[in-house]
Short mmCIF file of C-alpha atoms in Angstrom, two decimals:
data_model
loop_
_atom_site.label_atom_id
_atom_site.label_comp_id
_atom_site.label_asym_id
_atom_site.label_seq_id
_atom_site.Cartn_x
_atom_site.Cartn_y
_atom_site.Cartn_z
CA MET A 1 0.00 0.00 0.00
CA LEU A 2 2.80 2.42 0.89
CA ILE A 3 4.68 1.76 -2.35
CA LEU A 4 1.52 2.23 -4.42
CA GLN A 5 0.84 5.51 -2.63
CA LEU A 6 4.43 6.62 -3.24
CA ILE A 7 4.04 5.80 -6.94
CA LEU A 8 0.74 7.71 -7.26
CA THR A 9 2.04 10.69 -5.33
CA SER A 10 5.27 10.73 -7.34
CA MET A 11 3.23 10.74 -10.54
CA LEU A 12 1.12 13.62 -9.25
CA ALA A 13 4.17 15.58 -8.08
CA GLY A 14 5.88 15.13 -11.45
CA LEU A 15 2.74 16.12 -13.28
CA CYS A 16 2.28 19.15 -11.03
CA TRP A 17 5.87 20.29 -11.61
CA THR A 18 5.29 20.00 -15.37
CA ILE A 19 2.08 22.00 -15.13
CA GLN A 20 3.76 24.56 -12.85
CA VAL A 21 6.84 25.14 -14.98
CA VAL A 22 5.58 24.40 -18.50
CA VAL A 23 1.80 24.33 -18.97
CA TYR A 24 0.45 27.24 -16.90
CA PRO A 25 3.11 29.73 -18.02
CA GLN A 26 2.38 28.75 -21.65
CA PHE A 27 -1.26 29.85 -21.27
CA ALA A 28 -0.06 33.41 -21.91
CA ASN A 29 1.32 32.40 -25.31
CA VAL A 30 -1.90 31.18 -26.92
CA PRO A 31 -4.12 34.30 -27.03
CA SER A 32 -5.60 33.72 -30.50
CA HIS A 33 -7.11 30.35 -29.66
CA PHE A 34 -6.99 30.39 -25.87
CA ALA A 35 -10.58 29.24 -25.26
CA ALA A 36 -10.11 26.07 -27.32
CA TYR A 37 -6.66 25.44 -25.85
CA HIS A 38 -7.82 25.92 -22.26
CA GLY A 39 -10.94 23.81 -22.80
CA ALA A 40 -8.89 20.95 -24.23
CA HIS A 41 -6.40 21.25 -21.38
CA MET A 42 -9.15 21.04 -18.76
CA THR A 43 -10.80 18.02 -20.37
CA ARG A 44 -7.60 16.09 -20.93
CA ILE A 45 -5.90 16.89 -17.63
CA THR A 46 -8.98 15.84 -15.66
CA TRP A 47 -8.78 12.33 -17.15
CA VAL A 48 -5.17 12.08 -15.96
CA VAL A 49 -5.34 13.83 -12.59
CA ALA A 50 -8.72 12.76 -11.17
CA PRO A 51 -8.06 9.00 -10.89
CA LEU A 52 -4.60 9.64 -9.42
CA MET A 53 -5.93 12.11 -6.85
CA LEU A 54 -8.79 9.81 -5.86
CA GLY A 55 -6.41 6.86 -5.51
CA GLU A 56 -4.06 8.96 -3.39
CA LEU A 57 -6.96 10.09 -1.20
CA VAL A 58 -8.17 6.54 -0.58
CA LEU A 59 -4.69 5.15 0.07
CA GLY A 60 -3.86 8.07 2.36
CA GLY A 61 -7.01 7.43 4.37
CA LEU A 62 -6.13 3.76 4.65
CA MET A 63 -2.64 4.66 5.81
CA VAL A 64 -3.99 6.92 8.55
CA ALA A 65 -6.41 4.20 9.64
CA GLN A 66 -3.67 1.57 9.63
CA LEU A 67 -0.76 3.53 11.12
CA GLY A 68 -2.36 6.44 12.93
CA THR A 69 1.06 8.04 13.39
CA ALA A 70 1.88 11.73 13.31
CA VAL A 71 3.65 11.20 9.99
CA ALA A 72 0.58 9.53 8.48
CA TRP A 73 -1.61 12.37 9.72
CA GLY A 74 0.86 14.96 8.41
CA LEU A 75 0.87 13.34 4.99
CA ALA A 76 -2.93 13.24 5.05
CA ALA A 77 -2.96 16.94 5.94
CA LEU A 78 -0.85 17.64 2.85
CA THR A 79 -3.39 15.74 0.75
CA GLY A 80 -6.13 17.85 2.32
CA LEU A 81 -4.16 20.99 1.46
CA VAL A 82 -3.95 19.89 -2.17
CA TRP A 83 -7.70 19.24 -2.34
CA LEU A 84 -8.56 22.54 -0.63
CA SER A 85 -6.22 24.50 -2.86
CA THR A 86 -7.65 22.79 -5.93
CA ALA A 87 -11.27 23.40 -4.93
CA LEU A 88 -10.93 26.90 -3.50
CA ILE A 89 -8.21 28.45 -5.66
CA GLN A 90 -7.26 26.65 -8.88
CA VAL A 91 -10.73 25.50 -9.99
CA PRO A 92 -12.22 29.00 -9.56
CA LEU A 93 -9.29 30.52 -11.48
CA HIS A 94 -9.76 28.00 -14.30
CA SER A 95 -13.48 28.80 -14.28
CA ARG A 96 -12.67 32.49 -14.70
CA LEU A 97 -10.39 31.72 -17.63
CA GLU A 98 -13.09 29.56 -19.17
CA ALA A 99 -15.77 32.21 -18.73
CA GLU A 100 -13.75 35.35 -19.47
CA GLY A 101 -11.03 34.11 -21.80
CA LEU A 102 -7.36 34.83 -21.50
CA ASP A 103 -6.56 37.19 -18.65
CA LEU A 104 -2.85 37.41 -17.90
CA ALA A 105 -3.49 38.49 -14.30
CA VAL A 106 -5.57 35.34 -13.72
CA VAL A 107 -2.88 33.20 -15.37
CA GLN A 108 -0.31 34.74 -13.02
CA GLN A 109 -2.56 34.00 -10.02
CA LEU A 110 -2.84 30.42 -11.26
CA VAL A 111 0.95 30.07 -11.58
CA ARG A 112 1.60 31.61 -8.15
CA SER A 113 -1.14 29.71 -6.31
CA ASN A 114 -0.23 26.38 -7.88
CA TRP A 115 2.99 26.40 -5.83
CA ILE A 116 0.77 25.29 -2.93
CA ARG A 117 -0.03 22.02 -4.68
CA THR A 118 3.45 21.62 -6.13
CA GLY A 119 5.01 22.02 -2.68
CA ALA A 120 2.48 19.77 -0.96
CA TRP A 121 2.90 16.94 -3.45
CA THR A 122 6.68 17.26 -3.36
CA ALA A 123 6.61 17.12 0.45
CA ARG A 124 4.37 14.04 0.29
CA VAL A 125 6.86 12.28 -1.99
CA VAL A 126 9.65 13.02 0.48
CA GLY A 127 7.55 11.85 3.44
CA LEU A 128 6.36 8.68 1.74
CA ALA A 129 9.86 7.86 0.55
CA TRP A 130 11.13 8.34 4.11
CA LEU A 131 8.47 5.92 5.36
CA ALA A 132 9.28 3.43 2.60
CA VAL A 133 12.98 3.28 3.38
CA GLY A 134 12.63 3.58 7.17
#
């Protein structure tokens, strides 16, 4: 279970770093067809991210139930932070881009705020790897 969770979280962290450094900053470079580009991004990324996030959530809950340690709870809190950030910050920003079109200020908010998820997933990888080798 721990190894599977480490694999899922590593996939999510790698994906988030790619989105953080490559995808979101590129939004500013597609003004002529931004609506189509953004719509395709949202559809395609959901099919990749949603199953991974759900799997991570379930496995994290099982780990807390099984171990109940401070580390398990801390890793679960990081998962909660990712979900809260996604629901309360990134999804509303994507909704604004979908409704209003390309707005460079919104894209910058998206890039800046996504560091929350990038950092949380990276920290989870470190914590899960520490558990796996310890």
